[in-house]
Coordinates of N, CA, C and O in Angstrom, one line a residue:
M1 N 30.3 -11.1 -20.4 CA 28.9 -11.5 -20.3 C 28.0 -10.3 -20.1 O 28.3 -9.5 -19.2
P2 N 26.9 -10.2 -20.7 CA 26.0 -9.0 -20.6 C 25.4 -9.0 -19.2 O 25.3 -10.0 -18.5
A3 N 25.0 -7.8 -18.8 CA 24.5 -7.6 -17.4 C 23.1 -8.2 -17.2 O 22.8 -8.7 -16.2
S4 N 22.3 -8.3 -18.3 CA 21.0 -8.9 -18.1 C 21.1 -10.3 -18.5 O 21.9 -10.8 -19.2
R5 N 20.1 -11.1 -18.0 CA 20.1 -12.6 -18.2 C 19.8 -12.9 -19.6 O 18.7 -12.5 -20.1
P6 N 20.7 -13.6 -20.3 CA 20.4 -14.0 -21.7 C 19.1 -14.9 -21.8 O 18.9 -15.8 -20.9
A7 N 18.3 -14.7 -22.8 CA 17.1 -15.4 -22.9 C 17.3 -16.9 -23.1 O 16.5 -17.7 -22.6
G8 N 18.3 -17.3 -23.7 CA 18.6 -18.7 -23.9 C 19.3 -19.4 -22.9 O 19.7 -20.6 -23.0
K9 N 19.6 -18.8 -21.7 CA 20.4 -19.4 -20.7 C 19.6 -20.5 -20.0 O 18.5 -20.3 -19.6
S10 N 20.3 -21.6 -19.7 CA 19.7 -22.7 -19.1 C 19.3 -22.4 -17.6 O 20.0 -21.6 -17.0
A11 N 18.2 -23.0 -17.1 CA 17.8 -22.8 -15.7 C 18.9 -23.2 -14.8 O 19.0 -22.7 -13.7
A12 N 19.7 -24.2 -15.2 CA 20.7 -24.8 -14.3 C 22.1 -24.0 -14.4 O 23.0 -24.2 -13.7
A13 N 22.1 -23.0 -15.3 CA 23.3 -22.3 -15.5 C 23.6 -21.3 -14.3 O 22.7 -20.9 -13.7
F14 N 24.9 -21.1 -14.1 CA 25.3 -20.1 -13.1 C 25.0 -18.7 -13.5 O 25.0 -18.4 -14.7
R15 N 24.7 -17.8 -12.6 CA 24.4 -16.5 -12.9 C 25.4 -15.5 -12.2 O 25.9 -15.8 -11.2
T16 N 25.7 -14.4 -12.9 CA 26.5 -13.4 -12.3 C 25.7 -12.6 -11.3 O 24.5 -12.6 -11.3
I17 N 26.4 -11.8 -10.5 CA 25.7 -10.9 -9.5 C 24.8 -10.0 -10.2 O 23.7 -9.7 -9.7
S18 N 25.1 -9.4 -11.3 CA 24.3 -8.5 -12.0 C 23.0 -9.2 -12.5 O 21.9 -8.6 -12.5
E19 N 23.1 -10.4 -13.0 CA 22.0 -11.2 -13.4 C 21.0 -11.5 -12.3 O 19.8 -11.3 -12.4
V20 N 21.6 -11.9 -11.1 CA 20.8 -12.2 -10.0 C 20.1 -10.9 -9.4 O 19.0 -10.9 -9.1
S21 N 20.9 -9.8 -9.4 CA 20.4 -8.5 -9.0 C 19.1 -8.1 -9.8 O 18.1 -7.7 -9.3
D22 N 19.2 -8.3 -11.1 CA 18.1 -8.0 -12.0 C 16.9 -8.9 -11.8 O 15.8 -8.5 -11.7
E23 N 17.3 -10.2 -11.7 CA 16.2 -11.2 -11.5 C 15.4 -11.0 -10.2 O 14.2 -11.1 -10.2
L24 N 16.1 -10.7 -9.1 CA 15.5 -10.5 -7.8 C 15.0 -9.1 -7.5 O 14.4 -8.8 -6.5
D25 N 15.4 -8.2 -8.4 CA 15.1 -6.8 -8.2 C 15.7 -6.3 -6.9 O 15.0 -5.6 -6.1
V26 N 16.9 -6.6 -6.6 CA 17.7 -6.3 -5.4 C 19.0 -5.7 -5.9 O 19.7 -6.3 -6.7
P27 N 19.5 -4.6 -5.3 CA 20.8 -4.0 -5.7 C 21.9 -5.0 -5.4 O 21.8 -5.8 -4.5
Q28 N 23.0 -4.9 -6.2 CA 24.1 -5.8 -6.0 C 24.7 -5.6 -4.7 O 25.1 -6.6 -4.1
H29 N 24.8 -4.4 -4.1 CA 25.4 -4.2 -2.8 C 24.6 -4.9 -1.7 O 25.2 -5.4 -0.7
V30 N 23.3 -5.1 -1.9 CA 22.5 -5.8 -0.9 C 22.8 -7.3 -1.0 O 22.9 -7.9 0.1
L31 N 23.0 -7.8 -2.2 CA 23.4 -9.2 -2.3 C 24.7 -9.5 -1.6 O 24.9 -10.5 -0.9
R32 N 25.7 -8.6 -1.8 CA 27.0 -8.8 -1.1 C 26.8 -8.6 0.4 O 27.5 -9.4 1.1
F33 N 26.0 -7.7 0.8 CA 25.7 -7.6 2.3 C 25.1 -8.9 2.8 O 25.5 -9.4 3.9
W34 N 24.1 -9.4 2.2 CA 23.4 -10.6 2.6 C 24.5 -11.8 2.7 O 24.4 -12.6 3.5
E35 N 25.4 -11.8 1.7 CA 26.4 -12.8 1.7 C 27.2 -12.8 3.0 O 27.6 -13.8 3.6
G36 N 27.4 -11.6 3.6 CA 28.1 -11.5 4.9 C 27.3 -11.8 6.0 O 27.7 -12.3 7.1
K37 N 25.9 -11.6 5.9 CA 25.0 -11.8 7.0 C 24.5 -13.3 7.1 O 24.1 -13.7 8.2
F38 N 24.4 -13.9 6.0 CA 23.8 -15.3 5.9 C 24.9 -16.2 5.4 O 25.2 -16.3 4.2
S39 N 25.4 -17.1 6.3 CA 26.5 -18.0 5.9 C 26.1 -19.0 4.9 O 26.9 -19.6 4.2
Q40 N 24.8 -19.2 4.8 CA 24.3 -20.2 3.8 C 24.4 -19.7 2.3 O 24.4 -20.5 1.4
V41 N 24.6 -18.4 2.2 CA 24.7 -17.8 0.8 C 26.2 -17.9 0.5 O 27.0 -17.1 1.1
R42 N 26.6 -18.8 -0.4 CA 28.0 -19.0 -0.7 C 28.2 -19.1 -2.3 O 28.3 -20.2 -2.8
P43 N 28.1 -18.0 -3.0 CA 28.4 -18.1 -4.4 C 29.8 -18.6 -4.7 O 30.7 -18.4 -3.9
L44 N 30.0 -19.2 -5.8 CA 31.4 -19.5 -6.2 C 32.1 -18.2 -6.6 O 31.5 -17.3 -7.2
K45 N 33.3 -18.1 -6.2 CA 34.1 -16.9 -6.6 C 35.3 -17.4 -7.5 O 36.0 -18.3 -7.1
R46 N 35.4 -16.7 -8.6 CA 36.5 -16.9 -9.5 C 37.5 -15.8 -9.4 O 37.4 -15.0 -8.5
G47 N 38.5 -15.9 -10.2 CA 39.6 -14.9 -10.2 C 39.1 -13.5 -10.1 O 38.1 -13.1 -10.8
G48 N 39.7 -12.6 -9.3 CA 39.2 -11.3 -9.2 C 38.0 -11.1 -8.3 O 37.4 -10.0 -8.2
G49 N 37.5 -12.2 -7.6 CA 36.4 -12.1 -6.8 C 35.0 -12.1 -7.5 O 34.0 -11.9 -6.9
R50 N 35.0 -12.4 -8.8 CA 33.8 -12.5 -9.5 C 32.9 -13.6 -9.0 O 33.3 -14.7 -8.9
R51 N 31.6 -13.3 -8.7 CA 30.7 -14.2 -8.1 C 29.9 -14.9 -9.1 O 29.4 -14.3 -10.1
Y52 N 29.6 -16.2 -8.9 CA 28.7 -17.0 -9.8 C 27.8 -17.7 -8.9 O 28.2 -18.5 -8.0
Y53 N 26.5 -17.4 -9.1 CA 25.4 -18.0 -8.2 C 24.8 -19.2 -8.9 O 24.4 -19.2 -10.1
R54 N 24.7 -20.3 -8.1 CA 24.0 -21.5 -8.5 C 22.5 -21.3 -8.4 O 22.1 -20.4 -7.7
P55 N 21.7 -22.1 -9.1 CA 20.2 -22.0 -8.9 C 19.8 -22.1 -7.5 O 18.9 -21.4 -7.1
E56 N 20.4 -23.0 -6.7 CA 20.0 -23.1 -5.3 C 20.4 -21.8 -4.5 O 19.7 -21.5 -3.5
D57 N 21.5 -21.1 -4.9 CA 21.8 -19.9 -4.2 C 20.7 -18.8 -4.5 O 20.3 -18.1 -3.7
I58 N 20.3 -18.8 -5.8 CA 19.3 -17.8 -6.2 C 17.9 -18.1 -5.5 O 17.3 -17.2 -5.0
S59 N 17.6 -19.4 -5.3 CA 16.4 -19.7 -4.6 C 16.5 -19.3 -3.1 O 15.5 -18.7 -2.6
L60 N 17.6 -19.5 -2.5 CA 17.8 -19.0 -1.1 C 17.8 -17.5 -1.0 O 17.1 -17.0 -0.1
L61 N 18.4 -16.8 -1.9 CA 18.3 -15.3 -1.9 C 16.9 -14.8 -2.1 O 16.5 -13.9 -1.5
R62 N 16.2 -15.5 -3.0 CA 14.8 -15.1 -3.2 C 14.0 -15.3 -1.9 O 13.2 -14.5 -1.6
R63 N 14.2 -16.4 -1.2 CA 13.5 -16.6 0.1 C 13.9 -15.6 1.1 O 13.1 -15.1 1.8
I64 N 15.2 -15.3 1.2 CA 15.7 -14.2 2.1 C 15.0 -12.9 1.8 O 14.5 -12.2 2.7
R65 N 14.9 -12.6 0.5 CA 14.3 -11.3 0.1 C 12.8 -11.3 0.5 O 12.3 -10.3 1.1
D66 N 12.1 -12.4 0.3 CA 10.7 -12.5 0.6 C 10.5 -12.4 2.1 O 9.6 -11.7 2.6
L67 N 11.3 -13.1 2.9 CA 11.2 -13.0 4.4 C 11.4 -11.6 4.9 O 10.7 -11.1 5.8
L68 N 12.4 -10.9 4.3 CA 12.7 -9.6 4.8 C 11.7 -8.6 4.3 O 11.2 -7.8 5.1
Y69 N 11.5 -8.6 3.0 CA 10.7 -7.5 2.4 C 9.2 -7.7 2.4 O 8.4 -6.8 2.6
S70 N 8.7 -9.0 2.3 CA 7.3 -9.3 2.2 C 6.7 -9.7 3.5 O 5.6 -9.4 3.9
E71 N 7.5 -10.5 4.3 CA 6.9 -11.1 5.5 C 7.3 -10.3 6.8 O 6.9 -10.7 7.8
G72 N 8.2 -9.3 6.6 CA 8.5 -8.5 7.8 C 9.5 -9.0 8.8 O 9.6 -8.5 9.9
Y73 N 10.3 -10.0 8.4 CA 11.3 -10.5 9.3 C 12.5 -9.6 9.4 O 12.7 -8.8 8.5
T74 N 13.2 -9.6 10.5 CA 14.4 -8.9 10.7 C 15.5 -9.8 10.2 O 15.3 -11.0 9.9
I75 N 16.7 -9.2 10.0 CA 17.9 -10.0 9.6 C 18.1 -11.1 10.6 O 18.3 -12.3 10.2
K76 N 18.1 -10.8 11.9 CA 18.3 -11.8 12.9 C 17.2 -12.9 12.9 O 17.5 -14.1 13.1
G77 N 15.9 -12.5 12.6 CA 14.9 -13.5 12.5 C 15.1 -14.4 11.3 O 14.9 -15.6 11.5
V78 N 15.5 -13.9 10.2 CA 15.8 -14.8 9.0 C 17.0 -15.7 9.3 O 17.0 -16.8 9.0
Q79 N 18.0 -15.1 10.0 CA 19.2 -15.9 10.4 C 18.8 -17.1 11.2 O 19.2 -18.2 11.0
R80 N 17.9 -16.8 12.2 CA 17.4 -17.9 13.1 C 16.6 -18.9 12.3 O 16.8 -20.1 12.5
L81 N 15.7 -18.5 11.4 CA 15.0 -19.4 10.6 C 15.9 -20.3 9.7 O 15.7 -21.5 9.7
L82 N 16.9 -19.7 9.1 CA 17.8 -20.5 8.3 C 18.6 -21.4 9.1 O 18.8 -22.6 8.7
R83 N 19.1 -21.0 10.3 CA 19.8 -21.8 11.2 C 19.0 -23.0 11.6 O 19.6 -24.1 11.7
E84 N 17.7 -22.8 11.8 CA 16.9 -23.9 12.3 C 16.3 -24.7 11.1 O 15.6 -25.6 11.3
G85 N 16.7 -24.3 9.9 CA 16.2 -25.0 8.7 C 14.8 -24.8 8.3 O 14.2 -25.5 7.6
R86 N 14.2 -23.7 8.8 CA 12.8 -23.4 8.5 C 12.6 -22.4 7.5 O 11.4 -22.1 7.1
G87 N 13.6 -21.7 7.0 CA 13.4 -20.6 6.1 C 13.7 -20.9 4.6 O 13.5 -20.1 3.7
K88 N 14.2 -22.1 4.4 CA 14.7 -22.5 3.1 C 13.7 -22.7 2.0 O 13.8 -22.2 0.9
D89 N 12.6 -23.4 2.3 CA 11.6 -23.7 1.3 C 10.3 -23.0 1.4 O 9.4 -23.2 0.7
G90 N 10.3 -22.0 2.3 CA 9.0 -21.2 2.4 C 8.1 -21.8 3.4 O 7.0 -21.2 3.7
G91 N 8.4 -22.9 4.0 CA 7.5 -23.5 5.0 C 8.0 -23.3 6.4 O 8.8 -24.1 6.9
E92 N 7.6 -22.3 7.1 CA 8.1 -22.1 8.5 C 7.2 -22.8 9.4 O 6.1 -23.1 9.1
A93 N 7.8 -23.1 10.6 CA 7.0 -23.7 11.6 C 6.0 -22.7 12.1 O 6.2 -21.5 12.1
P94 N 4.9 -23.1 12.7 CA 3.8 -22.2 13.1 C 4.3 -21.2 14.2 O 3.8 -20.1 14.4
D95 N 5.4 -21.5 15.0 CA 5.8 -20.6 16.0 C 6.8 -19.6 15.6 O 7.3 -18.8 16.3
A96 N 7.1 -19.6 14.3 CA 8.0 -18.6 13.7 C 7.3 -17.3 13.6 O 6.4 -17.1 12.8
A97 N 7.7 -16.3 14.4 CA 7.0 -15.0 14.5 C 7.7 -14.0 13.6 O 8.9 -13.8 13.8
P98 N 7.0 -13.3 12.8 CA 7.6 -12.2 12.0 C 7.9 -11.0 12.9 O 7.3 -11.0 14.0
A99 N 8.7 -10.1 12.5 CA 9.0 -9.0 13.3 C 7.8 -8.1 13.5 O 7.7 -7.4 14.5
V100 N 6.9 -8.1 12.6 CA 5.7 -7.3 12.7 C 4.6 -8.2 13.2 O 4.1 -9.1 12.5
A101 N 4.1 -8.0 14.5 CA 3.1 -8.9 15.0 C 1.7 -8.5 14.6 O 1.5 -7.3 14.3
V102 N 0.9 -9.5 14.5 CA -0.5 -9.3 14.1 C -1.3 -9.2 15.4 O -1.2 -10.2 16.2
E103 N -2.1 -8.2 15.7 CA -2.8 -8.1 16.9 C -4.0 -8.9 16.9 O -4.7 -9.0 15.9
T104 N -4.3 -9.4 18.1 CA -5.6 -10.1 18.3 C -6.6 -9.0 18.7 O -6.3 -7.9 18.9
G105 N -7.9 -9.4 18.8 CA -8.9 -8.4 19.1 C -8.7 -7.7 20.4 O -8.8 -6.5 20.5
D106 N -8.2 -8.4 21.4 CA -8.0 -7.8 22.7 C -6.8 -6.9 22.7 O -6.8 -5.8 23.3
Q107 N -5.7 -7.3 22.0 CA -4.6 -6.4 21.8 C -4.9 -5.1 21.1 O -4.5 -4.1 21.5
A108 N -5.7 -5.2 20.1 CA -6.1 -4.1 19.3 C -6.9 -3.1 20.2 O -6.7 -1.9 20.1
K109 N -7.8 -3.6 21.1 CA -8.5 -2.8 22.0 C -7.6 -2.1 23.0 O -7.8 -0.9 23.3
E110 N -6.6 -2.8 23.5 CA -5.7 -2.2 24.4 C -4.8 -1.1 23.7 O -4.6 -0.1 24.3
I111 N -4.5 -1.4 22.5 CA -3.7 -0.4 21.8 C -4.5 0.9 21.5 O -4.0 2.0 21.7
R112 N -5.8 0.7 21.1 CA -6.7 1.8 20.9 C -6.9 2.6 22.2 O -6.9 3.8 22.2
A113 N -7.0 1.9 23.3 CA -7.2 2.6 24.6 C -6.0 3.4 25.0 O -6.1 4.5 25.5
A114 N -4.8 2.8 24.7 CA -3.6 3.5 25.0 C -3.4 4.7 24.2 O -3.0 5.8 24.6
I115 N -3.7 4.6 22.9 CA -3.7 5.8 22.0 C -4.6 6.9 22.4 O -4.3 8.0 22.4
D116 N -5.8 6.5 22.8 CA -6.8 7.5 23.3 C -6.3 8.2 24.5 O -6.4 9.4 24.7
E117 N -5.7 7.4 25.5 CA -5.2 8.0 26.7 C -4.0 9.0 26.4 O -4.0 10.1 26.9
L118 N -3.2 8.6 25.5 CA -2.0 9.4 25.1 C -2.5 10.7 24.4 O -2.0 11.8 24.6
S119 N -3.6 10.6 23.6 CA -4.2 11.7 22.9 C -4.7 12.7 23.9 O -4.6 13.9 23.8
E120 N -5.4 12.2 24.9 CA -6.0 13.0 26.0 C -4.8 13.8 26.7 O -4.9 15.0 27.0
L121 N -3.8 13.0 27.1 CA -2.6 13.7 27.7 C -2.0 14.7 26.9 O -1.6 15.8 27.4
R122 N -1.9 14.5 25.6 CA -1.3 15.5 24.7 C -2.1 16.7 24.7 O -1.6 17.8 24.8
D123 N -3.5 16.5 24.6 CA -4.4 17.7 24.6 C -4.3 18.5 25.9 O -4.3 19.7 25.9
M124 N -4.1 17.8 27.1 CA -4.0 18.4 28.4 C -2.7 19.2 28.4 O -2.7 20.4 28.9
L125 N -1.6 18.7 27.9 CA -0.3 19.4 27.9 C -0.4 20.6 27.0 O 0.2 21.6 27.3
K126 N -1.1 20.5 25.8 CA -1.2 21.6 24.9 C -2.0 22.7 25.6 O -1.6 23.9 25.6
A127 N -3.1 22.4 26.3 CA -3.9 23.3 27.0 C -3.1 24.0 28.1 O -3.2 25.2 28.3
A128 N -2.3 23.2 28.9 CA -1.5 23.7 30.0 C -0.4 24.7 29.4 O -0.1 25.7 30.0
G129 N 0.1 24.4 28.3 CA 1.1 25.2 27.7 C 0.6 26.5 27.2 O 1.2 27.6 27.3
K130 N -0.6 26.5 26.7 CA -1.3 27.8 26.2 C -1.6 28.7 27.4 O -1.5 29.9 27.4
G131 N -2.0 28.1 28.5 CA -2.4 28.8 29.7 C -1.2 29.5 30.4 O -1.3 30.5 31.1
A132 N 0.0 28.9 30.2 CA 1.2 29.4 30.8 C 1.8 30.6 30.1 O 2.6 31.3 30.6
S133 N 1.4 30.8 28.8 CA 2.0 31.9 28.1 C 1.3 33.2 28.3 O 0.4 33.5 28.8

């Protein structure tokens, strides 16, 4: 079977790892890695360990990819979402927090103040270092 997805292949047809890799733009080794990290990913395996992915496997892999790469979740975060049944269809519960937090106005002010204070300390240390030489 060719590495790229044949144009006439049915949407319900099983796909090889190379076809899924091309379709999702994810390397094959990453798909195999995810298979070990996410118990929900269970492609059929034929003789010699050749993997065949069902359409629902591909949908789940696409969701995992989006949660990791686009929405900023960690592997553990995605595992939790899938375990709780919230990561499958793209509709997470409102309390599902991505790994990258969005700051509120007050948090942003606190962060800016901390950065300013650290910058001042850095400048003081630089000046102290120049005076010691």
